[in-house]
Short mmCIF file of C-alpha atoms and ligand atoms in Angstrom, two decimals:
data_model
loop_
_atom_site.label_atom_id
_atom_site.label_comp_id
_atom_site.label_asym_id
_atom_site.label_seq_id
_atom_site.Cartn_x
_atom_site.Cartn_y
_atom_site.Cartn_z
CA MET A 19 0.00 0.00 0.00
CA SER A 20 1.21 3.53 -0.73
CA ALA A 21 2.64 5.66 2.08
CA ALA A 22 0.12 7.60 4.14
CA PRO A 23 -0.19 11.26 3.08
CA GLY A 24 0.96 13.72 5.74
CA PRO A 25 -1.33 16.55 6.91
CA ALA A 26 0.48 19.03 4.66
CA GLN A 27 -0.24 16.86 1.63
CA VAL A 28 -3.88 16.59 2.64
CA ALA A 29 -4.03 20.40 2.91
CA GLU A 30 -2.41 20.69 -0.53
CA LYS A 31 -4.94 18.35 -2.07
CA PHE A 32 -7.70 20.38 -0.46
CA ALA A 33 -6.25 23.60 -1.88
CA ALA A 34 -5.88 22.05 -5.34
CA ALA A 35 -9.53 20.99 -5.31
CA PHE A 36 -11.13 24.03 -3.70
CA GLY A 37 -8.72 26.88 -4.48
CA GLN A 38 -7.94 27.92 -0.91
CA ALA A 39 -6.14 26.54 2.13
CA PRO A 40 -8.31 24.63 4.65
CA ASP A 41 -9.05 25.98 8.12
CA GLY A 42 -7.33 22.88 9.50
CA VAL A 43 -6.72 19.15 9.14
CA TRP A 44 -8.02 16.58 11.64
CA SER A 45 -7.02 12.94 11.95
CA ALA A 46 -8.75 9.98 13.58
CA PRO A 47 -7.56 6.37 13.67
CA GLY A 48 -9.08 3.00 12.93
CA ARG A 49 -8.82 0.40 15.68
CA VAL A 50 -8.29 -3.21 16.47
CA ASN A 51 -10.31 -4.59 19.32
CA LEU A 52 -7.97 -6.58 21.53
CA ILE A 53 -10.93 -8.34 23.14
CA GLY A 54 -14.64 -7.78 23.88
CA GLU A 55 -16.65 -8.47 20.72
CA HIS A 56 -20.39 -7.81 20.40
CA THR A 57 -20.39 -6.79 24.04
CA ASP A 58 -20.73 -3.04 23.41
CA TYR A 59 -24.43 -3.00 22.50
CA ASN A 60 -25.06 -5.36 25.43
CA ASP A 61 -23.87 -2.66 27.87
CA GLY A 62 -20.69 -4.66 28.46
CA PHE A 63 -16.92 -4.21 28.35
CA VAL A 64 -14.43 -3.75 25.50
CA LEU A 65 -10.66 -3.31 25.23
CA PRO A 66 -9.69 -1.80 21.85
CA PHE A 67 -6.65 0.18 20.80
CA ALA A 68 -6.17 2.69 18.01
CA ILE A 69 -3.89 1.81 15.10
CA ASP A 70 -1.67 3.99 12.96
CA ARG A 71 -4.08 3.84 10.02
CA THR A 72 -6.06 7.06 9.97
CA ALA A 73 -8.73 9.08 8.22
CA GLN A 74 -7.75 12.70 7.69
CA VAL A 75 -10.12 15.52 6.83
CA ALA A 76 -9.26 19.03 5.69
CA ILE A 77 -12.17 21.45 6.11
CA ARG A 78 -12.85 25.09 5.39
CA LEU A 79 -16.07 26.72 6.51
CA ARG A 80 -17.90 28.68 3.82
CA ALA A 81 -19.95 31.84 4.13
CA ASP A 82 -22.86 30.32 2.19
CA ASN A 83 -24.86 27.11 2.74
CA THR A 84 -23.21 24.94 0.11
CA ALA A 85 -21.28 21.79 1.08
CA ARG A 86 -18.68 20.40 -1.30
CA LEU A 87 -16.97 17.09 -0.53
CA LEU A 88 -14.14 15.24 -2.23
CA SER A 89 -12.59 11.89 -1.33
CA GLY A 90 -8.95 11.28 -2.16
CA TYR A 91 -9.15 7.54 -1.84
CA GLY A 92 -12.20 6.84 -3.93
CA HIS A 93 -12.59 7.90 -7.54
CA GLN A 94 -15.65 10.06 -7.20
CA GLY A 95 -15.62 13.71 -8.19
CA VAL A 96 -16.72 16.59 -5.99
CA VAL A 97 -20.15 16.06 -4.43
CA SER A 98 -21.98 19.34 -3.98
CA LEU A 99 -25.24 19.99 -2.12
CA GLU A 100 -27.22 22.65 -0.34
CA MET A 101 -27.34 22.21 3.41
CA ALA A 102 -31.10 22.77 3.39
CA THR A 103 -31.49 19.48 1.51
CA LEU A 104 -29.46 17.46 4.02
CA SER A 105 -31.38 14.48 5.39
CA PRO A 106 -30.56 10.80 6.05
CA GLU A 107 -32.50 9.85 2.89
CA THR A 108 -30.40 12.04 0.59
CA MET A 109 -26.96 10.85 1.73
CA LYS A 110 -25.42 8.19 -0.45
CA GLY A 111 -22.10 6.34 -0.68
CA TRP A 112 -19.03 7.57 1.17
CA THR A 113 -20.53 11.01 1.84
CA ALA A 114 -23.00 9.42 4.29
CA TYR A 115 -20.16 9.21 6.85
CA PRO A 116 -19.08 12.87 6.94
CA LEU A 117 -22.54 14.22 6.13
CA GLY A 118 -24.14 11.90 8.67
CA VAL A 119 -22.01 13.48 11.37
CA VAL A 120 -22.85 16.97 10.13
CA TRP A 121 -26.55 16.08 10.15
CA VAL A 122 -26.39 14.77 13.73
CA LEU A 123 -24.49 17.84 14.93
CA ARG A 124 -27.05 20.11 13.28
CA GLN A 125 -29.86 18.11 14.89
CA MET A 126 -28.14 18.82 18.21
CA GLY A 127 -28.21 22.52 17.48
CA VAL A 128 -24.61 23.00 16.33
CA ASP A 129 -24.64 25.82 13.78
CA ILE A 130 -22.96 24.32 10.70
CA GLY A 131 -23.50 26.15 7.41
CA GLY A 132 -21.60 25.53 4.20
CA PHE A 133 -18.13 23.99 4.06
CA ASP A 134 -15.58 22.39 1.75
CA LEU A 135 -14.20 19.02 2.87
CA TYR A 136 -11.44 16.80 1.56
CA LEU A 137 -11.09 13.28 2.96
CA ASP A 138 -8.23 10.83 2.76
CA SER A 139 -7.86 7.56 4.65
CA THR A 140 -5.42 4.71 5.09
CA VAL A 141 -7.86 2.55 7.06
CA PRO A 142 -8.84 -0.32 4.76
CA THR A 143 -12.60 -0.47 4.21
CA GLY A 144 -14.60 -3.57 5.07
CA ALA A 145 -11.65 -5.01 6.98
CA GLY A 146 -13.14 -4.83 10.48
CA LEU A 147 -10.77 -2.00 11.40
CA SER A 148 -13.38 0.77 11.75
CA SER A 149 -12.76 2.78 8.62
CA SER A 150 -16.17 4.39 8.98
CA ALA A 151 -15.68 5.38 12.62
CA ALA A 152 -12.33 6.92 11.69
CA ILE A 153 -14.07 9.22 9.20
CA GLU A 154 -16.89 10.03 11.62
CA CYS A 155 -14.51 10.86 14.47
CA ALA A 156 -12.23 13.03 12.33
CA VAL A 157 -15.22 14.98 11.01
CA ALA A 158 -16.88 15.26 14.45
CA SER A 159 -13.63 16.52 16.00
CA ALA A 160 -13.20 19.06 13.22
CA PHE A 161 -16.68 20.61 13.43
CA ASN A 162 -16.63 20.48 17.21
CA GLU A 163 -13.62 22.76 17.11
CA LEU A 164 -14.48 24.87 14.05
CA CYS A 165 -17.99 25.63 15.30
CA GLY A 166 -17.03 25.95 18.98
CA ALA A 167 -19.55 23.27 19.93
CA GLY A 168 -17.65 22.33 23.08
CA LEU A 169 -18.69 18.67 23.03
CA THR A 170 -16.70 16.20 25.14
CA ALA A 171 -15.02 13.15 23.63
CA ASN A 172 -17.78 10.93 25.04
CA GLN A 173 -20.41 13.14 23.42
CA LEU A 174 -18.55 12.95 20.10
CA VAL A 175 -18.58 9.15 20.45
CA LEU A 176 -22.38 9.28 20.56
CA VAL A 177 -22.49 11.66 17.58
CA GLY A 178 -20.52 9.15 15.51
CA GLN A 179 -22.65 6.25 16.70
CA ARG A 180 -25.86 8.11 15.88
CA ALA A 181 -24.59 8.89 12.37
CA GLU A 182 -23.80 5.20 11.94
CA ASN A 183 -27.17 4.06 13.30
CA GLU A 184 -29.53 6.65 11.82
CA VAL A 185 -27.83 7.63 8.56
CA VAL A 186 -25.66 4.69 7.48
CA GLY A 187 -28.22 2.27 8.94
CA ALA A 188 -25.84 -0.02 10.86
CA PRO A 189 -27.15 -0.82 14.37
CA THR A 190 -23.68 -0.67 15.94
CA GLY A 191 -22.54 0.16 19.47
CA ILE A 192 -19.92 2.61 20.76
CA LEU A 193 -16.78 0.46 20.52
CA ASP A 194 -15.28 1.90 17.36
CA GLN A 195 -15.86 5.60 17.98
CA SER A 196 -14.67 5.26 21.59
CA ALA A 197 -11.41 3.67 20.45
CA SER A 198 -10.87 6.33 17.82
CA LEU A 199 -11.60 9.28 20.12
CA LEU A 200 -10.28 8.12 23.51
CA ALA A 201 -7.08 6.25 22.60
CA THR A 202 -3.56 7.34 23.33
CA GLY A 203 -0.31 5.80 22.13
CA GLY A 204 0.97 2.81 24.09
CA HIS A 205 -2.40 2.09 25.70
CA ALA A 206 -5.61 0.18 25.15
CA VAL A 207 -8.96 1.71 26.13
CA PHE A 208 -10.85 -0.26 28.77
CA LEU A 209 -14.43 0.90 28.36
CA ASP A 210 -17.63 0.20 30.24
CA CYS A 211 -20.20 0.62 27.48
CA ARG A 212 -23.07 1.08 29.95
CA THR A 213 -21.63 4.14 31.67
CA GLN A 214 -19.08 5.26 29.06
CA GLU A 215 -16.50 5.27 31.85
CA SER A 216 -13.09 4.42 30.44
CA ARG A 217 -9.57 3.85 31.61
CA LEU A 218 -6.35 3.73 29.62
CA VAL A 219 -4.54 0.44 30.13
CA PRO A 220 -0.79 0.37 29.37
CA LEU A 221 -0.06 -1.96 26.48
CA ASP A 222 3.64 -1.77 25.68
CA LEU A 223 3.98 -4.66 23.28
CA ALA A 224 7.50 -3.79 22.15
CA ALA A 225 8.87 -3.78 25.70
CA ALA A 226 7.53 -7.33 26.06
CA GLY A 227 9.14 -8.37 22.77
CA LEU A 228 5.70 -8.82 21.20
CA LEU A 229 3.63 -7.46 18.38
CA VAL A 230 0.09 -7.72 17.16
CA LEU A 231 -0.17 -8.85 13.57
CA VAL A 232 -3.35 -8.03 11.64
CA VAL A 233 -4.42 -10.49 8.96
CA ASP A 234 -6.94 -8.76 6.72
CA THR A 235 -8.66 -11.70 5.07
CA LYS A 236 -10.10 -9.48 2.32
CA VAL A 237 -13.49 -11.01 2.99
CA THR A 238 -15.56 -7.85 3.19
CA HIS A 239 -18.70 -7.31 5.20
CA ALA A 240 -21.27 -4.59 5.75
CA HIS A 241 -22.98 -4.23 9.09
CA ALA A 242 -25.93 -2.31 7.66
CA THR A 243 -27.26 -5.60 6.35
CA GLY A 244 -27.56 -9.17 7.52
CA GLY A 245 -25.80 -10.96 10.31
CA TYR A 246 -24.79 -8.11 12.59
CA ALA A 247 -28.37 -6.93 13.11
CA ALA A 248 -29.53 -10.53 13.55
CA ARG A 249 -26.96 -11.09 16.32
CA ARG A 250 -28.03 -7.92 18.04
CA ALA A 251 -31.67 -9.00 17.85
CA SER A 252 -30.78 -12.39 19.40
CA CYS A 253 -29.04 -10.64 22.29
CA GLU A 254 -32.04 -8.39 22.86
CA LEU A 255 -34.36 -11.40 22.81
CA GLY A 256 -32.08 -13.18 25.31
CA ALA A 257 -32.12 -10.20 27.67
CA GLU A 258 -35.89 -9.92 27.42
CA VAL A 259 -36.51 -13.59 28.18
CA LEU A 260 -34.05 -13.48 31.08
CA GLY A 261 -35.69 -10.34 32.43
CA VAL A 262 -32.61 -8.11 32.43
CA ALA A 263 -32.00 -4.68 30.94
CA ALA A 264 -29.02 -5.97 28.95
CA LEU A 265 -26.86 -9.10 28.81
CA ARG A 266 -24.29 -7.24 30.89
CA ASP A 267 -26.56 -8.10 33.81
CA VAL A 268 -26.23 -11.86 33.30
CA ALA A 269 -23.40 -13.46 35.30
CA ALA A 270 -21.50 -16.55 34.18
CA ALA A 271 -23.04 -18.35 37.15
CA ASP A 272 -26.54 -17.62 35.72
CA LEU A 273 -25.83 -19.46 32.48
CA ALA A 274 -26.99 -22.86 33.74
CA VAL A 275 -30.42 -21.41 34.53
CA ALA A 276 -30.45 -19.43 31.27
CA ALA A 277 -29.93 -22.66 29.33
CA GLY A 278 -33.29 -23.89 30.53
CA LEU A 279 -35.11 -20.67 29.57
CA LEU A 280 -33.73 -19.95 26.11
CA ASP A 281 -33.89 -21.77 22.80
CA ALA A 282 -30.57 -23.42 21.92
CA GLN A 283 -29.40 -20.79 19.44
CA THR A 284 -30.28 -17.80 21.62
CA PHE A 285 -28.55 -19.50 24.52
CA ARG A 286 -25.31 -19.80 22.53
CA ARG A 287 -25.49 -16.11 21.57
CA VAL A 288 -26.02 -15.18 25.22
CA ARG A 289 -23.21 -17.46 26.39
CA HIS A 290 -20.79 -15.74 24.03
CA VAL A 291 -21.63 -12.28 25.35
CA VAL A 292 -21.58 -13.30 29.01
CA THR A 293 -18.28 -15.16 28.77
CA GLU A 294 -16.75 -12.45 26.55
CA ASP A 295 -17.50 -9.77 29.13
CA GLN A 296 -15.67 -11.90 31.70
CA ARG A 297 -12.74 -12.40 29.32
CA VAL A 298 -12.37 -8.63 28.96
CA LEU A 299 -12.24 -8.21 32.73
CA ASP A 300 -9.79 -11.11 32.99
CA THR A 301 -7.60 -9.64 30.23
CA VAL A 302 -7.37 -6.30 32.02
CA ALA A 303 -6.44 -8.09 35.25
CA VAL A 304 -3.85 -10.34 33.58
CA LEU A 305 -2.29 -7.38 31.74
CA ALA A 306 -1.79 -5.62 35.06
CA ASP A 307 -0.49 -8.68 36.88
CA ALA A 308 1.57 -10.51 34.28
CA GLY A 309 1.80 -8.35 31.15
CA PRO A 310 0.71 -8.92 27.55
CA ALA A 311 2.53 -12.22 27.04
CA ALA A 312 0.04 -13.82 29.44
CA ILE A 313 -3.22 -12.87 27.65
CA GLY A 314 -2.89 -15.21 24.68
CA ALA A 315 -5.21 -17.93 25.95
CA LEU A 316 -7.97 -15.38 26.58
CA LEU A 317 -7.72 -14.10 22.99
CA THR A 318 -7.90 -17.62 21.61
CA ALA A 319 -10.85 -18.51 23.84
CA SER A 320 -12.61 -15.39 22.56
CA HIS A 321 -12.17 -16.61 19.00
CA ALA A 322 -13.57 -20.04 19.82
CA SER A 323 -16.61 -18.41 21.41
CA MET A 324 -17.23 -16.23 18.34
CA ARG A 325 -16.76 -19.20 16.02
CA ASP A 326 -18.83 -21.74 17.94
CA ASP A 327 -21.38 -19.76 19.96
CA PHE A 328 -21.85 -16.46 18.13
CA ASP A 329 -21.30 -17.88 14.61
CA ILE A 330 -19.61 -14.78 13.20
CA SER A 331 -16.32 -16.24 11.99
CA CYS A 332 -15.65 -17.61 8.52
CA ASP A 333 -13.21 -20.14 7.01
CA GLU A 334 -10.62 -17.48 6.19
CA LEU A 335 -10.65 -16.06 9.74
CA ASP A 336 -10.45 -19.51 11.28
CA LEU A 337 -7.54 -20.43 9.03
CA ALA A 338 -5.67 -17.23 9.91
CA VAL A 339 -6.16 -17.91 13.62
CA GLU A 340 -5.24 -21.61 13.46
CA THR A 341 -2.18 -21.00 11.29
CA ALA A 342 -0.90 -18.20 13.51
CA LEU A 343 -1.35 -20.38 16.61
CA ALA A 344 0.44 -23.30 14.97
CA ASN A 345 3.40 -21.05 14.13
CA GLY A 346 4.24 -19.39 17.39
CA ALA A 347 1.36 -17.00 18.14
CA LEU A 348 0.54 -16.74 21.85
CA GLY A 349 -3.11 -16.05 21.05
CA ALA A 350 -5.25 -15.10 18.08
CA ARG A 351 -8.81 -14.10 17.30
CA MET A 352 -10.99 -12.39 14.76
CA THR A 353 -11.49 -8.71 15.57
CA GLY A 354 -14.44 -6.42 14.87
CA GLY A 355 -17.97 -7.27 13.82
CA GLY A 356 -17.12 -10.51 12.03
CA PHE A 357 -18.43 -12.25 8.91
CA GLY A 358 -15.07 -11.42 7.34
CA GLY A 359 -12.61 -8.65 8.03
CA SER A 360 -9.47 -9.17 10.05
CA ALA A 361 -7.91 -11.52 12.58
CA ILE A 362 -5.25 -10.43 15.06
CA ALA A 363 -2.43 -12.57 16.36
CA LEU A 364 -0.31 -11.77 19.41
CA ILE A 365 3.16 -13.00 18.55
CA PRO A 366 6.74 -12.78 19.78
CA ALA A 367 8.32 -10.17 17.48
CA ALA A 368 10.96 -12.67 16.41
CA GLU A 369 8.27 -14.97 14.99
CA GLU A 370 6.85 -12.38 12.60
CA PRO A 371 8.49 -13.74 9.42
CA ARG A 372 7.43 -17.30 10.28
CA VAL A 373 3.81 -16.39 11.02
CA ARG A 374 3.51 -14.20 7.95
CA ALA A 375 4.93 -16.87 5.64
CA ALA A 376 2.78 -19.59 7.15
CA VAL A 377 -0.45 -17.58 6.81
CA VAL A 378 0.34 -16.59 3.22
CA ARG A 379 1.06 -20.22 2.36
CA ALA A 380 -2.04 -21.54 4.12
CA PHE A 381 -4.28 -19.06 2.26
CA ALA A 382 -2.70 -19.96 -1.07
CA ASP A 383 -3.07 -23.69 -0.35
CA ALA A 384 -6.74 -23.19 0.51
CA GLY A 385 -7.36 -21.20 -2.67
CA PHE A 386 -8.27 -18.04 -0.70
CA THR A 387 -7.51 -14.50 -1.84
CA ALA A 388 -4.06 -13.44 -0.56
CA PRO A 389 -4.45 -11.67 2.80
CA ASP A 390 -2.94 -8.32 3.70
CA ILE A 391 -0.74 -8.77 6.79
CA PHE A 392 0.68 -5.91 8.86
CA ALA A 393 1.84 -5.20 12.40
CA VAL A 394 0.06 -2.66 14.58
CA SER A 395 0.79 -1.08 17.92
CA PRO A 396 -1.38 1.19 20.10
CA ALA A 397 -1.50 4.61 18.43
CA PRO A 398 -2.93 8.03 19.38
CA GLY A 399 -6.59 8.91 19.05
CA ALA A 400 -8.37 11.67 17.13
CA ARG A 401 -6.66 15.05 17.04
CA ARG A 402 -5.97 18.16 15.01
CA VAL A 403 -2.83 17.64 12.92
CA LEU A 404 -2.59 20.97 11.05
C1 GLA R 15 -18.56 -3.45 14.88
C2 GLA R 15 -19.45 -2.41 15.53
C3 GLA R 15 -19.12 -2.25 17.01
C4 GLA R 15 -19.08 -3.60 17.72
C5 GLA R 15 -18.25 -4.59 16.94
C6 GLA R 15 -18.32 -5.99 17.52
O1 GLA R 15 -17.24 -2.99 14.87
O2 GLA R 15 -19.32 -1.18 14.88
O3 GLA R 15 -20.05 -1.38 17.62
O4 GLA R 15 -20.37 -4.07 17.97
O5 GLA R 15 -18.65 -4.67 15.56
O6 GLA R 15 -17.68 -6.02 18.75
#
């Protein structure tokens, strides 16, 4: 993949397209979720970190009510519209992400008139690495500052989520936007999705001689359709039958009783969420007590739960996980919403060439599309970069 453009280059591209310098450039990262999958919309716990793949937006406010948007990583031309026509129904394609955020902010009373916007991103789309949240968080941060809205990071998280839910149409939780907005370098974000309380957890992989390898299987997914919404509906059904506000309120010790009350499939969905919440808490405790080398088994158990109970893995993800584990990984799991996207493997840094080669070979032998494999480490969250 080509080198990421720096903020100055993004500003230059903006100026070339719109004839003037932008008011500023804002950046927001994609994420990998270390552990805690499909727990966010169940009021549970997650432990993501930001990666050094980012969306960058250059924006200049205009005196009129025209919005013009250009994407540097698609091939579309400038999209132009009048702000008076802005509604969830009129937003199509990539512009739904930035315009969705603008629409939500305007609904909240933030006074946004016309603007020019140029977007670039190095977060691969459809790879389970939160490319859409990266755009939403960069745009939300930009308008928050440019319009003096004074919203907190947690409020911006909800702005991004609302854009995703009400404009894009994906019934997602707050994991991705929280990672993108709250992260700092060298740390994971331990988040309670019920209260939005969060804590930064040190995650110095390099000091432990480790790295996290992402295997992007190239199997793309879209959470606005299909399986994601079905899983969420199963969880809501499970909570309703069990008489709790959310699956967060079900303890592991309650599972035996739950088995007798739920149909077999709903029970497996519930068991994933309940055990995954516990694995997040255990991971945070093990990180503090013994460091990252000791969390491998929890990651691998999380994958098994998603594969067997939540049914959101696929052959490519399972192969990536199994191959990494057979070649020196301490733990591995799919990350993100599932049904494709990426797996992560926690590996001793010295094993990187071996794991990479083995995964490439295994995918070729299976006749799968060649995966994209790259190392990530905890990177900073959303911020102004120019
Ligand atoms: C997607 C969603 C998140 C979360 C994860 C699964 O990334 O956007 O809200 O539900 O899937 O953990």
